[in-house]
Coordinates of C-alpha atoms and ligand atoms in Angstrom, one line a residue:
X307 CA 0.0 0.0 0.0
X308 CA 1.2 3.5 -0.8
X309 CA 1.6 5.9 2.1
X310 CA -1.4 8.0 3.0
X311 CA -1.1 11.7 3.8
X312 CA -3.9 13.7 5.2
X313 CA -4.5 17.4 4.3
X314 CA -6.9 19.3 6.4
X315 CA -8.3 22.6 4.9
X316 CA -8.9 25.1 7.7
X317 CA -7.9 28.5 6.5
X318 CA -11.5 29.8 6.5
X319 CA -12.6 32.9 8.5
X320 CA -15.6 31.3 10.2
X321 CA -17.4 34.7 9.9
X322 CA -20.8 33.3 10.9
X323 CA -19.5 32.1 14.2
X324 CA -19.3 35.7 15.3
X325 CA -16.4 34.8 17.5
X326 CA -13.0 36.1 18.6
X327 CA -11.9 32.4 18.7
X328 CA -10.9 30.7 15.4
X329 CA -13.8 28.6 14.2
X330 CA -11.8 25.3 14.3
X331 CA -11.1 25.8 18.0
X332 CA -14.8 25.7 18.9
X333 CA -15.6 22.4 20.5
X334 CA -17.9 19.5 19.7
X335 CA -18.2 17.1 22.6
X336 CA -15.3 18.9 24.3
X337 CA -12.9 18.4 21.4
X338 CA -12.0 21.4 19.2
X339 CA -13.4 20.9 15.6
X340 CA -9.9 20.7 14.1
X341 CA -9.0 17.8 16.4
X342 CA -11.7 15.6 14.9
X343 CA -10.1 15.2 11.5
X344 CA -6.7 15.1 13.3
X345 CA -7.9 12.1 15.4
X346 CA -9.3 10.5 12.2
X347 CA -6.0 10.9 10.4
X348 CA -4.2 9.3 13.4
X349 CA -6.6 6.4 13.4
X350 CA -5.9 5.9 9.7
X351 CA -2.2 5.7 10.4
X352 CA -1.5 8.7 8.2
X353 CA 2.2 9.1 7.4
X354 CA 1.9 12.9 7.5
X355 CA -0.9 15.2 8.4
X356 CA -0.8 18.8 7.1
X357 CA -3.2 21.5 8.1
X358 CA -3.8 24.6 5.9
X359 CA -4.3 27.5 8.1
X360 CA -4.8 31.2 7.6
X361 CA -7.2 33.1 9.8
X362 CA -5.6 33.3 13.3
X363 CA -3.0 30.8 12.3
X364 CA -0.8 31.4 15.4
X365 CA -3.6 30.6 17.8
X366 CA -4.6 27.4 16.0
X367 CA -1.0 26.3 15.6
X368 CA -0.4 26.9 19.4
X369 CA -3.4 24.6 20.1
X370 CA -2.0 21.9 17.8
X371 CA 1.5 22.2 19.4
X372 CA 0.0 22.1 22.9
X373 CA -1.5 18.7 22.1
X374 CA 1.7 17.5 20.5
X375 CA -0.2 16.3 17.5
X376 CA 2.7 16.2 15.1
X377 CA 0.4 18.0 12.5
X378 CA 2.4 20.2 10.1
X379 CA 1.1 23.6 9.3
X380 CA 1.0 25.4 6.0
X381 CA 0.0 29.0 5.7
X382 CA -2.5 30.2 3.1
X383 CA -2.4 34.0 3.2
X384 CA -5.5 34.8 1.2
X385 CA -8.6 32.6 0.7
X386 CA -8.4 32.0 -3.0
X387 CA -10.4 28.8 -3.0
X388 CA -10.0 25.1 -2.0
X389 CA -7.7 24.5 -5.0
X390 CA -5.4 27.3 -3.9
X391 CA -5.4 25.9 -0.4
X392 CA -4.2 22.5 -1.6
X393 CA -1.7 24.2 -3.9
X394 CA 0.0 25.6 -0.8
X395 CA 0.5 22.1 0.5
X396 CA 2.3 20.7 -2.5
X397 CA 5.8 22.1 -1.7
X398 CA 5.6 20.3 1.7
X399 CA 4.9 17.1 -0.2
X400 CA 7.6 17.7 -2.8
X401 CA 9.7 14.8 -1.6
X402 CA 6.8 12.3 -1.6
X403 CA 6.3 9.9 -4.6
X404 CA 3.6 10.4 -7.2
X405 CA 2.0 7.1 -6.0
X406 CA 1.3 8.4 -2.5
X407 CA -2.3 9.0 -1.7
X408 CA -3.6 12.2 -0.2
X409 CA -6.8 12.3 1.7
X410 CA -8.4 15.8 1.8
X411 CA -10.6 16.7 4.8
X412 CA -12.1 19.9 6.2
X413 CA -11.2 21.3 9.6
X414 CA -14.9 22.1 10.3
X415 CA -16.4 18.7 9.6
X416 CA -16.2 16.8 12.9
X417 CA -18.4 13.7 12.6
X418 CA -16.9 12.0 9.6
X419 CA -16.8 8.3 10.4
X420 CA -13.8 6.1 10.0
X421 CA -16.1 3.6 8.1
X422 CA -16.8 6.2 5.4
X423 CA -13.1 6.8 4.8
X424 CA -12.4 3.1 4.8
X425 CA -15.1 2.8 2.1
X426 CA -13.6 5.7 0.2
X427 CA -10.1 4.2 0.2
X428 CA -11.5 0.9 -0.9
X429 CA -13.6 2.4 -3.7
X430 CA -10.6 4.4 -5.1
X431 CA -9.0 1.2 -6.5
X432 CA -6.7 2.3 -9.3
X433 CA -8.5 5.6 -10.0
X434 CA -6.6 8.8 -9.4
X435 CA -9.5 10.4 -7.5
X436 CA -12.5 9.2 -5.5
X437 CA -14.8 11.3 -3.4
X438 CA -17.6 11.4 -0.8
X439 CA -21.1 12.6 -1.6
X440 CA -24.4 13.0 0.2
X441 CA -28.0 13.2 -0.9
X442 CA -29.9 16.2 0.4
X443 CA -33.5 17.2 -0.1
X444 CA -32.2 20.6 -0.8
X445 CA -28.5 20.9 -1.7
X446 CA -28.5 24.7 -2.2
X447 CA -25.1 26.3 -1.6
X448 CA -23.1 23.1 -2.2
X449 CA -21.3 21.8 -5.2
X450 CA -23.5 19.3 -7.1
X451 CA -22.4 16.0 -8.6
X452 CA -23.2 16.0 -12.3
X453 CA -23.7 12.5 -13.7
X454 CA -24.4 11.2 -17.2
X455 CA -25.9 7.7 -17.2
X456 CA -24.8 7.3 -13.6
X457 CA -21.2 8.2 -14.4
X458 CA -19.7 11.1 -12.5
X459 CA -18.8 13.8 -15.1
X460 CA -17.9 16.8 -13.0
X461 CA -18.8 18.9 -10.0
X462 CA -20.6 22.3 -10.5
X463 CA -20.6 24.9 -7.8
X464 CA -23.8 26.6 -6.8
X465 CA -22.9 29.9 -8.3
X466 CA -21.9 28.4 -11.6
X467 CA -24.8 26.0 -11.9
X468 CA -27.7 26.1 -14.4
X469 CA -31.2 25.8 -13.0
X470 CA -31.3 22.2 -14.0
X471 CA -28.0 21.5 -12.2
X472 CA -29.3 23.3 -9.1
X473 CA -32.1 20.7 -8.9
X474 CA -29.5 18.0 -8.3
X475 CA -29.7 16.6 -4.8
X476 CA -26.4 14.8 -4.7
X477 CA -23.9 17.2 -3.1
X478 CA -20.1 17.2 -3.0
X479 CA -18.9 16.7 0.5
X480 CA -15.5 18.1 -0.2
X481 CA -13.7 14.9 0.9
X482 CA -11.4 13.3 -1.6
X483 CA -8.7 10.8 -1.9
X484 CA -6.3 11.7 -4.7
X485 CA -3.0 10.2 -5.9
X486 CA -0.3 12.8 -5.4
X487 CA 0.9 12.7 -9.1
X488 CA -2.6 13.4 -10.3
X489 CA -3.0 16.2 -7.7
X490 CA 0.3 17.8 -8.8
X491 CA -0.7 17.8 -12.5
X492 CA -4.3 18.8 -11.8
X493 CA -3.6 21.7 -9.4
X494 CA -1.1 23.1 -11.8
X495 CA -3.8 23.5 -14.4
X496 CA -6.6 25.0 -12.3
X497 CA -7.9 28.3 -13.4
X498 CA -10.1 30.9 -11.7
X499 CA -12.4 31.1 -14.7
X500 CA -15.6 30.8 -12.7
X501 CA -18.3 32.8 -10.9
X502 CA -16.2 33.2 -7.8
X503 CA -12.8 33.8 -9.4
X504 CA -11.4 31.0 -7.1
X505 CA -9.3 28.0 -7.8
X506 CA -11.8 25.2 -7.4
X507 CA -10.4 21.9 -6.1
X508 CA -13.7 20.4 -7.5
X509 CA -12.4 21.0 -11.1
X510 CA -10.2 17.9 -10.4
X511 CA -13.3 15.7 -10.7
X512 CA -13.8 16.6 -14.4
X513 CA -10.2 16.0 -15.1
X514 CA -10.4 12.6 -13.5
X515 CA -13.6 11.8 -15.3
X516 CA -12.0 12.6 -18.6
X517 CA -9.5 9.8 -18.0
X518 CA -11.8 7.2 -16.5
X519 CA -14.4 6.5 -13.8
X520 CA -14.5 8.6 -10.6
X521 CA -15.6 6.3 -7.8
X522 CA -17.8 7.9 -5.1
X523 CA -19.2 6.8 -1.8
X524 CA -22.4 8.1 -0.3
X525 CA -22.3 9.2 3.3
X526 CA -25.1 10.1 5.7
X527 CA -25.5 13.9 5.9
X528 CA -24.4 14.2 9.5
X529 CA -21.1 12.6 8.6
X530 CA -20.1 15.3 6.2
X531 CA -22.0 18.2 7.7
X532 CA -19.8 21.2 8.5
X533 CA -20.1 23.8 11.2
X534 CA -20.8 27.3 9.9
X535 CA -22.5 28.9 12.9
X536 CA -23.3 28.1 16.6
X537 CA -26.6 26.5 15.6
X538 CA -24.6 23.9 13.6
X539 CA -22.2 23.6 16.5
X540 CA -24.9 22.7 19.0
X541 CA -26.6 20.3 16.5
X542 CA -23.5 18.3 15.9
X543 CA -22.5 18.4 19.5
X544 CA -25.8 16.8 20.5
X545 CA -25.3 14.1 17.8
X546 CA -21.7 13.5 18.8
X547 CA -22.7 13.2 22.5
X548 CA -25.5 10.8 21.7
X549 CA -23.1 8.6 19.7
X550 CA -20.5 8.7 22.5
X551 CA -23.1 7.8 25.1
X552 CA -24.3 4.9 23.0
X553 CA -20.8 3.6 22.6
X554 CA -20.2 3.6 26.3
X555 CA -23.6 2.0 27.0
X556 CA -22.6 -0.8 24.6
X557 CA -19.4 -1.1 26.5
X558 CA -21.2 -1.8 29.7
X559 CA -22.0 1.6 31.2
X560 CA -25.5 2.4 32.5
X561 CA -26.5 5.9 31.5
X562 CA -29.8 7.3 32.7
X563 CA -31.3 10.0 30.5
X564 CA -28.4 9.8 28.0
X565 CA -29.4 12.9 26.1
X566 CA -28.7 15.0 29.3
X567 CA -25.3 13.3 29.9
X568 CA -22.3 14.9 28.4
X569 CA -19.2 12.7 27.9
X570 CA -16.3 14.4 26.2
X571 CA -14.9 12.8 23.0
X572 CA -11.4 12.3 24.4
X573 CA -12.4 10.3 27.5
X574 CA -11.1 6.8 27.0
X575 CA -11.7 5.0 30.3
X576 CA -15.1 4.3 31.8
X577 CA -15.2 1.0 33.5
X578 CA -17.8 -1.7 33.4
X579 CA -21.0 -1.3 35.5
X580 CA -20.4 2.4 36.0
X581 CA -23.7 4.1 36.4
X582 CA -24.2 7.7 35.3
X583 CA -27.2 9.7 36.4
X584 CA -29.0 12.4 34.5
X585 CA -27.1 15.6 33.8
X586 CA -23.7 14.1 34.6
X587 CA -20.8 15.7 32.7
X588 CA -17.4 13.9 32.2
X589 CA -14.9 16.3 30.8
X590 CA -11.3 16.5 29.6
X591 CA -9.1 13.7 30.7
X592 CA -11.5 12.2 33.3
X593 CA -11.2 8.4 33.8
X594 CA -13.7 6.3 35.8
X595 CA -13.0 2.9 37.3
X596 CA -15.3 -0.1 37.3
X597 CA -18.5 -0.1 39.3
X598 CA -18.4 3.6 40.1
X599 CA -21.8 5.4 40.6
X600 CA -21.9 9.0 39.6
X601 CA -25.3 10.4 40.5
X602 CA -27.4 13.2 39.0
X603 CA -25.8 16.5 38.1
X604 CA -22.2 15.7 38.9
X605 CA -19.5 17.5 36.9
X606 CA -16.0 15.8 36.7
X607 CA -13.2 17.5 34.8
X608 CA -9.7 15.9 34.4
X609 CA -10.5 13.7 37.4
X610 CA -9.6 10.0 38.0
X611 CA -12.1 7.9 40.0
X612 CA -11.1 4.6 41.5
X613 CA -13.3 1.5 41.3
X614 CA -16.4 1.3 43.4
X615 CA -16.5 4.9 44.4
X616 CA -19.9 6.6 44.8
X617 CA -20.2 10.3 43.9
X618 CA -23.5 11.6 45.1
X619 CA -25.7 14.2 43.4
X620 CA -24.4 17.6 42.4
X621 CA -20.8 17.2 43.3
X622 CA -18.1 19.0 41.2
X623 CA -14.6 17.6 40.9
X624 CA -11.8 19.2 39.0
X625 CA -8.3 17.9 38.5
X626 CA -8.7 15.5 41.4
X627 CA -8.1 11.9 42.2
X628 CA -10.7 9.8 44.1
X629 CA -9.7 6.4 45.5
X630 CA -11.5 3.1 45.4
X631 CA -14.8 2.9 47.3
X632 CA -14.6 6.5 48.3
X633 CA -18.0 8.3 49.0
X634 CA -18.3 11.8 47.9
X635 CA -21.1 14.3 48.2
X636 CA -23.9 15.2 47.8
X637 CA -22.8 18.8 47.0
X638 CA -19.1 18.2 47.5
X639 CA -16.6 20.4 45.7
X640 CA -13.1 19.0 45.0
X641 CA -10.9 21.6 43.4
X642 CA -7.5 21.1 41.7
X643 CA -5.0 19.0 43.5
X644 CA -7.4 17.0 45.6
X645 CA -6.2 13.5 46.3
X646 CA -8.6 11.2 48.1
X647 CA -7.2 7.8 49.0
X648 CA -9.3 4.6 49.2
X649 CA -12.4 4.6 51.4
X650 CA -12.4 8.4 52.1
X651 CA -15.7 9.9 52.9
X652 CA -16.5 13.5 51.9
X653 CA -19.9 14.7 52.8
X654 CA -22.2 17.5 51.8
X655 CA -20.8 21.0 51.4
X656 CA -17.2 19.9 51.8
X657 CA -14.7 21.8 49.7
X658 CA -11.2 20.6 49.1
X659 CA -8.2 22.1 47.3
X660 CA -4.7 20.7 47.2
X661 CA -5.7 18.4 49.9
X662 CA -4.6 14.8 50.4
X663 CA -6.8 12.6 52.6
X664 CA -5.3 9.3 53.6
X665 CA -7.2 6.0 53.5
X666 CA -10.5 6.0 55.4
X667 CA -10.3 9.6 56.4
X668 CA -13.7 11.3 56.8
X669 CA -14.9 14.9 56.5
X670 CA -18.7 14.5 56.4
X671 CA -20.1 17.9 56.8
X672 CA -19.6 21.6 55.9
X673 CA -15.8 21.9 55.7
X674 CA -13.0 23.7 53.8
X675 CA -9.8 21.7 53.5
X676 CA -7.2 23.5 51.5
X677 CA -3.4 22.9 51.4
X678 CA -3.9 20.0 53.8
X679 CA -2.1 16.7 54.4
X680 CA -4.6 14.6 56.3
X681 CA -3.6 11.1 57.5
X682 CA -5.4 7.8 57.4
X683 CA -8.6 7.4 59.4
X684 CA -8.6 11.1 60.5
X685 CA -12.1 12.3 61.4
X686 CA -12.7 15.9 60.5
X687 CA -15.8 17.2 62.4
X688 CA -18.5 19.3 60.9
X689 CA -17.6 22.9 60.1
X690 CA -13.9 22.5 60.3
X691 CA -11.9 25.0 58.3
X692 CA -8.2 25.1 57.4
X693 CA -7.3 28.8 57.5
X694 CA -4.6 28.3 54.8
X695 CA -4.3 31.9 53.6
X696 CA -2.8 34.8 55.6
X697 CA -3.6 37.3 52.9
X698 CA -0.3 36.9 51.2
X699 CA 0.8 33.3 51.3
X700 CA -0.8 29.8 51.5
X701 CA 0.3 27.6 54.3
X702 CA 0.0 23.8 55.0
X703 CA -2.1 22.1 57.6
X704 CA -1.0 18.6 58.6
X705 CA -3.3 16.3 60.5
X706 CA -1.6 13.1 61.3
X707 CA -3.1 9.6 61.2
X708 CA -6.0 8.8 63.4
X709 CA -6.5 12.4 64.8
X710 CA -9.9 13.6 65.7
X711 CA -10.9 17.1 64.9
X712 CA -14.0 18.3 66.8
X713 CA -16.7 20.3 65.1
X714 CA -16.3 23.9 64.2
X715 CA -12.5 23.9 64.5
X716 CA -10.3 26.4 62.7
X717 CA -6.8 25.2 62.0
X718 CA -4.7 28.3 61.4
X719 CA -1.9 27.2 59.1
X720 CA 0.9 26.4 59.2
X721 CA 0.0 24.0 61.9
X722 CA 0.3 20.3 62.7
X723 CA -2.1 18.1 64.7
X724 CA -0.1 15.0 65.8
X725 CA -0.9 11.4 65.4
X726 CA -4.0 10.3 67.3
X727 CA -4.5 13.8 68.9
X728 CA -7.9 15.2 69.8
X729 CA -9.1 18.7 69.2
X730 CA -12.1 19.7 71.2
X731 CA -15.1 21.2 69.4
X732 CA -15.0 24.9 68.7
X733 CA -11.2 25.2 68.8
X734 CA -9.0 27.8 67.0
X735 CA -5.8 25.9 66.7
X736 CA -2.8 28.3 66.2
X737 CA 0.0 26.1 67.6
X738 CA 1.0 22.5 66.9
X739 CA -0.9 19.8 68.8
X740 CA 1.4 17.0 70.0
X741 CA 0.6 13.4 69.1
X742 CA -1.9 11.9 71.5
X743 CA -2.8 15.2 73.2
X744 CA -6.1 16.9 73.6
X745 CA -6.3 20.5 72.5
X746 CA -8.9 22.8 73.9
X747 CA -9.2 26.5 73.2
X748 CA -12.7 27.2 74.4
X749 CA -13.5 29.9 77.0
X750 CA -14.9 28.0 80.0
X751 CA -18.7 28.0 80.1
X752 CA -20.5 30.2 82.7
X753 CA -24.1 29.4 83.8
X754 CA -25.9 32.3 85.5
X755 CA -28.7 30.6 87.5
X756 CA -32.1 32.4 87.4
X757 CA -30.8 35.1 85.1
X758 CA -33.8 35.1 82.7
X759 CA -36.4 35.5 85.5
X760 CA -34.4 38.4 87.1
X761 CA -34.0 40.1 83.7
X762 CA -37.8 39.9 83.0
X763 CA -38.7 41.4 86.4
X764 CA -36.4 44.3 85.9
X765 CA -37.9 45.1 82.5
X766 CA -41.4 44.9 83.8
X767 CA -40.6 47.3 86.6
X768 CA -39.1 49.9 84.3
X769 CA -42.3 50.1 82.1
X770 CA -44.1 53.4 82.7
X771 CA -47.6 52.7 83.8
Ligands
LIG1230 C1 -16.6 23.5 -1.1 C2 -16.7 22.8 -2.5 C3 -18.2 22.4 -2.7 C4 -18.6 21.5 -1.6 C5 -18.4 22.2 -0.3 C6 -18.8 21.3 0.9 C7 -15.0 23.8 -3.8 C8 -14.7 24.8 -4.9 N1 -16.3 23.7 -3.5 O1 -17.4 24.6 -1.2 O2 -18.3 21.7 -3.9 O3 -20.0 21.2 -1.7 O4 -17.1 22.6 -0.1 O5 -18.7 22.0 2.1 O6 -14.1 23.2 -3.3 N2 -10.7 26.6 2.7 C9 -9.4 27.0 2.8 N3 -8.9 27.9 1.9 C10 -9.7 28.5 0.9 C11 -11.0 28.1 0.8 C12 -11.5 27.2 1.7 O7 -8.7 26.5 3.6 O8 -9.1 29.3 0.2 C13 -11.3 25.6 3.6 C14 -12.3 26.2 4.6 O9 -11.7 26.7 5.8 C15 -13.2 25.0 4.8 C16 -13.1 24.2 3.5 O10 -11.9 24.7 2.9 O11 -12.7 24.2 5.8 C17 -14.3 24.5 2.6 O12 -14.4 25.8 2.3 P1 -15.8 26.5 2.0 O13 -15.7 27.9 1.6 O14 -16.8 26.1 3.1 O15 -16.3 25.6 0.8 P2 -16.7 26.0 -0.7 O16 -15.5 26.4 -1.4 O17 -17.8 27.0 -0.6
LIG1231 MG1 -16.5 29.2 0.1

């Protein structure tokens, strides 16, 4: 087999997005549009992948580099048409043999299926060019496939088409596989003699048809549908998410109300017998172990959850790690740098940040644990707060294994509570507590006997009759 190179056309302005952000960096299922064809190219084992960029090139290139995609970038300064865009790629491919195949994709068409490309490559056979089409009720705006006796003759653009041609329902998807030698010869002869004064890549179809058959494969419309505005973006996002949810359901994940669940495209680990409630969002690089239950309304971003953990409704976890069998929430908030070991319990309205809780530690109610190193089996009472910030710097709180922190305690960091120590409820801990000690900071309680009765009498006497 000859090597396959992938070219992704993405120089367009994306005017209808009405956005400061380049169109191809808007996301479908959490993955920027451009990274969909990039992922497809990788799955095809493409030898080289070259993106044609123009509008906001630096920003798009930075996104490619940040993900270390290995995608090469070619600059097309002015949008002179799809043929001109591909023309800019040819110097980069100068060293490749004429027999190499080039797959041309668009940067704003995210849902193209691998199966469609497999079919396209198979259909090409010995032909110099093969392409993807779709049948629409109304193909207005698109290039139309002109056939004679079923044989593809050429592609005509909307603006160049006769009324009869405009009635054709078979559209050109803009996805082609071309042998490099044919591409070189064909691009060299393109001319802008057309209604838009552009170099049309589509003119290659007529050139190929003059020499022989032009194979085509028909794809479902969603596969080849591009994003022009945010309505398209939301439509394709919903379709992508539905497909992703169905893939996970078939892999052994129970998903309730799947149309409300948002699993990002780049998530690649959700274990068997995981259960996801309505409205759950799994984002970024989240990974979920087997048998985990994530209940209604939870949002997990870049978070790793160990097997058997239970995350109760409306918990939000970001850049965190949750150990096996841990119990989190409802309404817990784990901020970046949270590491919860196995069997940790975090209850309602507990917030953590850069906090490590050892195995079996518990903080069940209403707490803030930030910049904290908390040992195994520690019990953090309701309302405990680590005072980690002095207005300038953050400081560490250490609570050693087995310590017991009474309710409504403030731990003024930097401070250490030693192994097995007790802190009495209502404490403000400003100095280290030795291992095994009891720390109390309360003002002793005073009971004034009969106070209420005396007070009432005094008040009654002072009322003017
Ligand atoms: C093109 C096809 C048309 C097809 C349609 C499918 C041509 C001449 N026409 O239409 O038959 O039905 O796609 O969507 O090819 N781009 C560049 N540089 C350019 C022009 C375009 O990189 O100079 C990129 C765009 O960013 C986009 C893609 O190519 O990703 C398609 O461009 P667009 O203007 O949408 O397509 P048309 O040329 O109108
Ligand atoms: Mg155009």
